[in-house]
Tab-separated table of C-alpha atoms in Angstrom:
chain	number	residue	atom	x	y	z
A	23	MET	CA	17.142	89.180	256.526
A	24	SER	CA	16.910	88.296	252.823
A	25	HIS	CA	19.323	85.878	251.166
A	26	SER	CA	20.820	88.809	249.218
A	27	GLY	CA	21.552	90.758	252.398
A	28	THR	CA	23.113	87.803	254.179
A	29	THR	CA	25.221	86.803	251.189
A	30	LEU	CA	26.404	90.381	250.629
A	31	ILE	CA	27.460	90.677	254.281
A	32	LEU	CA	29.415	87.429	253.960
A	33	ILE	CA	31.040	88.610	250.732
A	34	MET	CA	32.133	91.923	252.253
A	35	THR	CA	33.378	90.113	255.359
A	36	ILE	CA	35.604	88.026	253.114
A	37	ALA	CA	36.664	91.188	251.268
A	38	VAL	CA	37.925	92.550	254.601
A	39	LEU	CA	39.494	89.282	255.792
A	40	ALA	CA	41.318	88.515	252.540
A	41	PRO	CA	43.818	91.426	252.727
A	42	LEU	CA	44.533	90.561	256.369
A	43	LEU	CA	45.255	86.950	255.445
A	44	ALA	CA	47.332	88.013	252.448
A	45	TYR	CA	49.340	90.363	254.662
A	46	GLY	CA	49.887	87.754	257.374
A	47	VAL	CA	50.830	84.941	255.020
A	48	GLY	CA	52.718	87.267	252.662
A	49	ARG	CA	55.453	87.950	255.196
A	50	ARG	CA	56.635	84.366	254.654
A	51	PHE	CA	54.976	83.240	251.451
A	52	PRO	CA	53.455	85.848	249.109
A	53	VAL	CA	50.033	84.758	247.869
A	54	PRO	CA	47.893	86.850	245.477
A	55	LEU	CA	44.921	88.415	247.247
A	56	VAL	CA	42.371	86.922	244.839
A	57	ILE	CA	43.248	83.404	245.970
A	58	PHE	CA	41.948	84.091	249.480
A	59	GLU	CA	38.829	85.717	248.049
A	60	ILE	CA	38.088	82.728	245.823
A	61	LEU	CA	38.926	80.042	248.402
A	62	LEU	CA	36.847	81.707	251.111
A	63	GLY	CA	34.036	82.062	248.576
A	64	ILE	CA	34.190	78.311	247.943
A	65	LEU	CA	34.138	77.739	251.715
A	66	ILE	CA	30.873	79.657	252.268
A	67	GLY	CA	29.328	78.407	249.022
A	68	PRO	CA	26.629	75.763	248.535
A	69	ASP	CA	29.082	72.860	248.141
A	70	LEU	CA	30.703	73.330	251.587
A	71	LEU	CA	29.169	75.415	254.394
A	72	GLY	CA	26.157	76.473	252.350
A	73	TRP	CA	25.953	79.933	253.923
A	74	ALA	CA	25.951	81.999	250.700
A	75	HIS	CA	23.423	81.718	247.887
A	76	PRO	CA	23.806	84.022	244.861
A	77	ASP	CA	20.749	85.609	243.293
A	78	GLU	CA	20.101	88.260	240.660
A	79	LEU	CA	21.405	91.098	242.843
A	80	ILE	CA	24.631	89.312	243.770
A	81	ASP	CA	25.185	88.121	240.192
A	82	GLY	CA	24.643	91.685	238.943
A	83	LEU	CA	27.241	93.052	241.370
A	84	SER	CA	29.618	90.264	240.332
A	85	GLU	CA	29.213	91.179	236.659
A	86	LEU	CA	29.919	94.810	237.514
A	87	GLY	CA	33.059	93.635	239.319
A	88	LEU	CA	34.301	91.783	236.237
A	89	THR	CA	33.474	94.834	234.120
A	90	MET	CA	35.468	97.095	236.455
A	91	LEU	CA	38.412	94.656	236.420
A	92	ILE	CA	38.560	94.744	232.612
A	93	PHE	CA	38.067	98.528	232.599
A	94	LEU	CA	41.029	99.033	234.938
A	95	ALA	CA	43.140	96.684	232.834
A	96	GLY	CA	42.368	98.808	229.780
A	97	TYR	CA	43.177	101.982	231.698
A	98	GLU	CA	46.589	100.665	232.761
A	99	ILE	CA	47.809	100.349	229.180
A	100	GLU	CA	50.328	103.059	228.345
A	101	PHE	CA	50.384	103.606	224.595
A	102	GLY	CA	53.894	105.049	224.782
A	103	LYS	CA	55.192	101.672	225.966
A	104	VAL	CA	52.810	99.219	224.284
A	105	ARG	CA	53.718	99.730	220.651
A	106	GLY	CA	56.147	98.862	217.878
A	107	ASP	CA	57.987	95.573	217.673
A	108	THR	CA	56.848	94.445	221.132
A	109	LEU	CA	53.192	94.929	220.231
A	110	LYS	CA	53.618	93.080	216.931
A	111	ARG	CA	55.227	90.148	218.731
A	112	ALA	CA	52.424	90.150	221.311
A	113	VAL	CA	49.766	90.049	218.583
A	114	TRP	CA	51.445	87.220	216.675
A	115	ALA	CA	51.966	85.272	219.906
A	116	TRP	CA	48.243	85.489	220.619
A	117	VAL	CA	47.268	84.553	217.043
A	118	ALA	CA	49.533	81.487	217.293
A	119	ALA	CA	47.982	80.642	220.673
A	120	LEU	CA	44.481	80.913	219.184
A	121	ALA	CA	45.388	78.474	216.412
A	122	LEU	CA	46.928	76.060	218.927
A	123	GLY	CA	44.027	76.527	221.329
A	124	LEU	CA	41.324	75.863	218.764
A	125	GLY	CA	43.132	72.765	217.503
A	126	THR	CA	43.702	71.471	221.024
A	127	GLY	CA	40.184	72.325	222.147
A	128	ILE	CA	38.568	70.556	219.203
A	129	LEU	CA	40.657	67.430	219.808
A	130	LEU	CA	40.046	67.476	223.550
A	131	GLY	CA	36.368	68.383	223.303
A	132	GLY	CA	35.561	66.023	220.476
A	133	GLY	CA	34.200	68.648	218.095
A	134	TYR	CA	34.144	72.312	217.126
A	135	ALA	CA	31.152	73.400	219.234
A	136	LYS	CA	32.820	72.492	222.521
A	137	GLY	CA	36.382	72.944	221.330
A	138	VAL	CA	35.961	76.624	220.493
A	139	PHE	CA	35.049	77.452	224.106
A	140	ILE	CA	38.034	75.513	225.433
A	141	GLY	CA	40.348	76.923	222.772
A	142	VAL	CA	39.481	80.597	223.358
A	143	ALA	CA	39.744	80.141	227.150
A	144	LEU	CA	43.275	78.763	226.761
A	145	THR	CA	44.454	81.952	225.017
A	146	SER	CA	43.527	84.431	227.754
A	147	THR	CA	45.785	86.372	230.101
A	148	ALA	CA	44.487	87.741	233.406
A	149	LEU	CA	46.049	91.182	232.953
A	150	GLY	CA	43.746	92.711	235.558
A	151	THR	CA	44.975	90.107	238.056
A	152	VAL	CA	48.649	90.246	237.036
A	153	LEU	CA	49.040	94.044	237.115
A	154	PRO	CA	48.461	94.414	240.891
A	155	VAL	CA	51.060	91.673	241.486
A	156	LEU	CA	53.560	93.493	239.273
A	157	ARG	CA	52.739	96.826	240.894
A	158	ASP	CA	53.173	95.480	244.429
A	159	ALA	CA	56.502	93.895	243.412
A	160	GLY	CA	57.740	97.155	241.861
A	161	GLU	CA	58.067	95.568	238.414
A	162	LEU	CA	55.356	97.455	236.560
A	163	GLN	CA	57.715	100.228	235.464
A	164	GLY	CA	60.710	99.536	233.270
A	165	ARG	CA	61.305	97.363	230.245
A	166	PHE	CA	60.050	94.066	231.691
A	167	GLY	CA	56.838	95.636	232.974
A	168	SER	CA	56.098	97.241	229.610
A	169	VAL	CA	56.600	93.906	227.815
A	170	VAL	CA	54.275	92.092	230.236
A	171	MET	CA	51.727	94.847	229.736
A	172	ALA	CA	51.891	94.513	225.948
A	173	PHE	CA	51.535	90.724	225.917
A	174	GLY	CA	48.936	90.841	228.692
A	175	ALA	CA	46.862	93.507	226.953
A	176	VAL	CA	46.665	91.440	223.774
A	177	GLY	CA	45.919	88.352	225.863
A	178	GLU	CA	43.018	90.209	227.463
A	179	PHE	CA	41.667	91.995	224.385
A	180	GLY	CA	42.169	89.160	221.876
A	181	PRO	CA	39.901	86.638	223.624
A	182	ILE	CA	37.215	89.314	224.006
A	183	ILE	CA	37.272	89.808	220.228
A	184	ALA	CA	37.265	86.034	219.734
A	185	MET	CA	34.260	85.751	222.048
A	186	ALA	CA	32.390	88.282	219.917
A	187	LEU	CA	33.280	86.470	216.688
A	188	LEU	CA	33.156	82.812	217.697
A	189	LEU	CA	30.952	82.520	220.791
A	190	SER	CA	28.112	84.922	220.005
A	191	GLY	CA	25.938	82.376	218.217
A	192	ARG	CA	25.705	84.657	215.178
A	193	ALA	CA	27.086	84.106	211.696
A	194	ALA	CA	30.731	85.125	211.341
A	195	ALA	CA	29.892	87.771	208.736
A	196	GLU	CA	27.281	89.403	210.977
A	197	SER	CA	29.624	89.385	213.972
A	198	THR	CA	32.394	90.923	211.855
A	199	VAL	CA	30.121	93.752	210.713
A	200	LEU	CA	29.014	94.476	214.284
A	201	LEU	CA	32.628	94.473	215.446
A	202	ALA	CA	33.534	96.850	212.646
A	203	VAL	CA	30.752	99.203	213.728
A	204	PHE	CA	31.960	99.062	217.323
A	205	ALA	CA	35.545	99.640	216.167
A	206	ALA	CA	34.391	102.723	214.227
A	207	LEU	CA	32.587	104.041	217.310
A	208	THR	CA	35.668	103.406	219.437
A	209	ALA	CA	37.923	105.107	216.869
A	210	ALA	CA	35.616	108.143	216.879
A	211	ALA	CA	35.744	108.183	220.683
A	212	VAL	CA	39.546	107.974	220.616
A	213	PHE	CA	39.686	110.852	218.118
A	214	TRP	CA	37.452	112.882	220.423
A	215	ALA	CA	39.571	111.925	223.453
A	216	LEU	CA	42.758	113.133	221.749
A	217	ARG	CA	41.316	116.561	220.996
A	218	PRO	CA	42.162	119.356	223.456
A	219	ARG	CA	39.551	119.823	226.135
A	220	PRO	CA	38.171	123.355	226.770
A	221	PRO	CA	39.783	125.199	229.712
A	222	TRP	CA	36.656	124.938	231.848
A	223	PHE	CA	36.896	121.135	231.764
A	224	SER	CA	40.189	121.080	233.661
A	225	ARG	CA	39.021	123.803	236.033
A	226	VAL	CA	35.900	121.849	236.990
A	227	ILE	CA	37.969	118.696	237.550
A	228	ALA	CA	40.347	120.568	239.879
A	229	LYS	CA	37.542	122.374	241.728
A	230	THR	CA	35.436	119.269	242.403
A	231	LEU	CA	38.212	116.710	242.921
A	232	HIS	CA	37.963	117.000	246.712
A	233	SER	CA	34.294	117.924	246.958
A	234	SER	CA	31.006	116.061	246.798
A	235	GLY	CA	30.769	116.981	243.089
A	236	GLN	CA	33.494	114.524	241.997
A	237	PHE	CA	33.047	115.615	238.379
A	238	ALA	CA	36.000	113.594	237.074
A	239	VAL	CA	34.872	110.354	238.727
A	240	ARG	CA	31.313	110.793	237.478
A	241	PHE	CA	32.614	111.596	233.992
A	242	VAL	CA	34.701	108.412	233.972
A	243	PHE	CA	31.684	106.303	234.891
A	244	LEU	CA	29.670	108.065	232.186
A	245	LEU	CA	32.294	107.040	229.619
A	246	LEU	CA	32.150	103.490	230.951
A	247	ALA	CA	28.348	103.448	230.747
A	248	LEU	CA	28.403	104.812	227.183
A	249	MET	CA	30.830	102.148	225.955
A	250	LEU	CA	28.941	99.395	227.775
A	251	GLY	CA	25.738	100.679	226.206
A	252	ALA	CA	27.317	100.709	222.746
A	253	SER	CA	28.555	97.125	223.064
A	254	THR	CA	25.189	95.962	224.441
A	255	ALA	CA	23.238	97.741	221.684
A	256	LEU	CA	25.347	95.942	219.085
A	257	GLY	CA	24.869	92.595	220.801
A	258	LEU	CA	28.543	92.342	221.775
A	259	ASP	CA	29.983	91.270	225.110
A	260	ILE	CA	30.083	94.119	227.620
A	261	LEU	CA	33.723	93.268	228.399
A	262	LEU	CA	34.626	94.673	224.984
A	263	GLY	CA	33.006	97.962	225.944
A	264	ALA	CA	34.689	97.946	229.356
A	265	PHE	CA	38.157	97.461	227.875
A	266	ALA	CA	37.609	100.180	225.265
A	267	ALA	CA	36.295	102.533	227.973
A	268	GLY	CA	39.500	102.058	229.951
A	269	LEU	CA	41.634	102.970	226.939
A	270	ILE	CA	39.544	106.056	226.145
A	271	THR	CA	39.436	107.227	229.762
A	272	ARG	CA	43.220	107.228	230.011
A	273	LEU	CA	43.514	109.324	226.848
A	274	VAL	CA	40.945	111.848	228.101
A	275	LEU	CA	42.480	112.265	231.540
A	276	THR	CA	46.035	112.361	230.222
A	277	GLY	CA	45.125	115.256	227.958
A	278	ALA	CA	42.678	117.134	230.183
A	279	ALA	CA	44.063	116.575	233.679
A	280	PRO	CA	47.597	115.124	233.571
A	281	GLU	CA	48.394	116.224	237.125
A	282	ALA	CA	45.126	115.024	238.644
A	283	GLY	CA	45.039	111.799	236.616
A	284	PRO	CA	46.785	109.571	239.215
A	285	GLU	CA	44.502	110.829	241.990
A	286	ILE	CA	41.410	110.256	239.838
A	287	LEU	CA	42.620	106.730	239.105
A	288	GLU	CA	43.038	106.120	242.843
A	289	LYS	CA	39.396	107.066	243.368
A	290	ILE	CA	38.248	104.728	240.569
A	291	GLU	CA	40.431	101.928	241.946
A	292	ALA	CA	38.924	102.501	245.379
A	293	VAL	CA	35.485	101.756	243.944
A	294	GLY	CA	36.802	98.830	241.905
A	295	PHE	CA	39.284	97.074	244.177
A	296	GLY	CA	37.536	98.246	247.341
A	297	PHE	CA	34.104	96.862	246.469
A	298	LEU	CA	33.178	95.547	243.033
A	299	VAL	CA	36.242	93.460	242.086
A	300	PRO	CA	36.303	91.535	245.397
A	301	VAL	CA	32.611	90.758	244.909
A	302	PHE	CA	33.431	89.196	241.523
A	303	PHE	CA	36.193	86.963	242.892
A	304	VAL	CA	34.249	85.897	245.989
A	305	VAL	CA	31.169	85.088	243.891
A	306	THR	CA	33.444	83.126	241.527
A	307	GLY	CA	34.312	80.956	244.534
A	308	ILE	CA	30.719	80.716	245.734
A	309	GLU	CA	29.481	79.592	242.318
A	310	PHE	CA	32.415	77.230	241.730
A	311	ASP	CA	31.020	73.731	241.162
A	312	LEU	CA	33.239	71.852	243.587
A	313	ASP	CA	31.030	68.743	243.603
A	314	SER	CA	31.368	68.328	239.823
A	315	LEU	CA	35.139	68.735	240.008
A	316	LEU	CA	35.564	66.235	242.836
A	317	SER	CA	33.233	63.674	241.337
A	318	GLY	CA	36.370	61.935	240.072
A	319	GLY	CA	37.193	60.381	236.744
A	320	ARG	CA	37.832	62.514	233.668
A	321	THR	CA	36.686	65.802	235.243
A	322	LEU	CA	39.295	65.773	237.993
A	323	LEU	CA	42.036	64.761	235.554
A	324	LEU	CA	41.138	67.673	233.272
A	325	LEU	CA	42.272	70.278	235.827
A	326	PRO	CA	46.033	69.529	235.620
A	327	VAL	CA	45.654	68.982	231.869
A	328	PHE	CA	44.148	72.455	231.419
A	329	LEU	CA	46.815	73.964	233.678
A	330	LEU	CA	49.568	72.514	231.500
A	331	LEU	CA	47.704	73.631	228.382
A	332	PHE	CA	47.667	77.230	229.654
A	333	LEU	CA	51.457	77.038	229.691
A	334	ALA	CA	51.761	75.198	226.381
A	335	VAL	CA	49.099	76.983	224.318
A	336	ARG	CA	49.467	80.501	225.693
A	337	GLY	CA	53.002	80.358	227.071
A	338	GLY	CA	54.677	78.472	224.210
A	339	PRO	CA	54.187	81.182	221.543
A	340	ILE	CA	55.137	83.847	224.094
A	341	TRP	CA	58.464	82.107	224.738
A	342	PHE	CA	59.372	81.959	221.066
A	343	LEU	CA	58.099	85.438	220.160
A	344	ALA	CA	59.289	87.355	223.227
A	345	PRO	CA	61.439	90.430	222.436
A	346	ARG	CA	65.036	89.541	221.690
A	347	ASP	CA	66.471	91.712	224.468
A	348	LEU	CA	64.926	89.474	227.174
A	349	ASP	CA	67.135	86.699	228.544
A	350	ARG	CA	65.915	83.218	229.468
A	351	LYS	CA	64.786	84.142	232.981
A	352	ASP	CA	62.945	87.207	231.696
A	353	ARG	CA	61.263	85.062	229.053
A	354	GLY	CA	60.311	82.531	231.708
A	355	GLY	CA	58.755	85.257	233.851
A	356	LEU	CA	56.901	86.632	230.824
A	357	VAL	CA	55.567	83.150	229.989
A	358	LEU	CA	54.331	82.605	233.548
A	359	TYR	CA	52.619	85.986	233.765
A	360	GLY	CA	51.168	85.604	230.277
A	361	SER	CA	49.799	82.135	231.062
A	362	THR	CA	47.976	83.319	234.184
A	363	ALA	CA	44.253	83.174	233.435
A	364	LEU	CA	40.990	83.409	235.328
A	365	PRO	CA	38.471	86.257	234.774
A	366	LEU	CA	37.867	85.602	231.077
A	367	VAL	CA	37.937	81.851	231.718
A	368	VAL	CA	35.005	82.369	234.106
A	369	ALA	CA	33.158	84.464	231.517
A	370	ILE	CA	33.786	82.003	228.684
A	371	THR	CA	32.839	78.888	230.664
A	372	THR	CA	29.674	80.604	231.909
A	373	ILE	CA	28.604	81.157	228.299
A	374	GLY	CA	29.560	77.578	227.436
A	375	VAL	CA	27.446	76.110	230.243
A	376	GLU	CA	24.491	78.380	229.411
A	377	ASP	CA	24.702	77.279	225.753
A	378	HIS	CA	24.882	73.614	226.862
A	379	GLU	CA	28.209	73.158	225.062
A	380	LEU	CA	30.311	72.655	228.218
A	381	THR	CA	29.338	70.423	231.111
A	382	ALA	CA	29.463	71.754	234.654
A	383	GLY	CA	32.450	69.508	235.314
A	384	GLU	CA	34.414	70.730	232.307
A	385	ALA	CA	33.702	74.334	233.265
A	386	ALA	CA	34.800	73.631	236.850
A	387	ALA	CA	38.026	72.034	235.616
A	388	LEU	CA	38.834	75.059	233.421
A	389	VAL	CA	38.034	77.562	236.161
A	390	GLY	CA	39.919	75.438	238.694
A	391	ALA	CA	42.973	75.427	236.430
A	392	GLY	CA	42.639	79.198	236.163
A	393	MET	CA	42.565	79.473	239.959
A	394	VAL	CA	45.702	77.367	240.273
A	395	SER	CA	47.414	79.461	237.587
A	396	VAL	CA	46.652	82.634	239.562
A	397	LEU	CA	48.103	81.042	242.694
A	398	VAL	CA	51.172	79.382	241.192
A	399	PHE	CA	52.343	81.212	238.070
A	400	PRO	CA	52.810	84.747	239.482
A	401	LEU	CA	54.640	83.321	242.509
A	402	LEU	CA	57.007	81.374	240.273
A	403	ALA	CA	57.505	84.438	238.088
A	404	LEU	CA	58.304	86.598	241.115
A	405	LYS	CA	60.890	84.093	242.349
A	406	LEU	CA	62.402	83.770	238.888
A	407	ARG	CA	62.602	87.540	238.519
A	408	ALA	CA	64.039	87.921	242.025
A	409	ARG	CA	66.901	85.624	241.056
A	410	ALA	CA	67.469	87.337	237.767
A	411	GLY	CA	67.184	90.894	239.121
A	412	GLU	CA	65.844	93.812	237.126
A	413	LYS	CA	68.334	94.698	234.425
A	414	ALA	CA	68.671	98.329	233.441
A	415	VAL	CA	68.278	98.744	229.693
A	416	PRO	CA	69.527	102.009	228.152
A	417	SER	CA	66.659	104.144	226.937
A	418	GLU	CA	68.223	104.288	223.476
A	419	ALA	CA	68.174	100.486	223.266
A	420	VAL	CA	64.540	100.329	224.336
A	421	ARG	CA	63.554	102.896	221.748
A	422	GLY	CA	65.519	101.013	219.130
A	423	SER	CA	63.568	97.823	219.830
A	424	GLU	CA	60.255	99.678	219.578
A	425	THR	CA	60.543	100.980	216.051
A	426	TRP	CA	57.543	100.758	213.767
């Protein structure tokens, strides 16, 4: 059997084992599913057992998994909740984090070229990883969930924009023009998505929803492919296209098939969380450079430093700019969720290593800190929120805090 076949079997075996382990351990100590996927990936990777060896096929599936994760994060954003004062605070919190991150990264990295990779990585939020935790805990709905979604969405989208502007290797002016073109294309797609769909569109969705036709699912993947193609044609990161595709897909389905929308999303999530997303996290573990991290010295010390910087750089501005109606425990939970980072850290460090700006050890320390943040921060947030309890906020008060 080829290396690809063997590695894929091992990856899917881990994808099946991980939920079982999460279920068994979760009865006493809840651990996010992705931690088992990553740790088992490290176990079968070249630095330990040496059973799995990624190649072009496996790396391609992993990239599709990251794309699907970002797409689903974009789809989860509800525009009715993510707006107004909360959105403004989320944007300013990320802008402040970017300034702090760039300054810290330049000082820590010893120059702009390396510092910009570190700085942008420190500003990210793993919304695609946080949302399942919130959903499983029953916290996604309500005021707190909407605030986390707003801050998380900006923490996911902001670094993608920063990657296009600062990490593309092009001049800033050229990158800005390309981003503007992509923004215009996305705005046109949003305008189209908001227009009423013809009656036959909804009828075909309903008729094929439980047949082999699966028109809605195929249409969603067409939208995703179109936005990925647009971002690739403009020389932008495909994650930008994936996030925009998620936003547009929600608008289309909300208008054309509001009743079937949740069921369509379940089908898309089945493809994503059932296959592609686990591949991404397991491959992240397989490709994790454990030898470089454990080589000692500065590299090993960087992991706890980066972990604290996630809290300081990303979490600090969130604490001070969180909506005023959140108490201290709510703010603490928001900071912990907002400081959770991993998928974009993997993407950013991969670019940094390929551009020879980050060493393998520095990349491993950043990704390792992201792994620890995924393991520790959501658990702490859940415990903090469990003590605080979900407070019911009158709908009039929520609307009053969301004014434009």
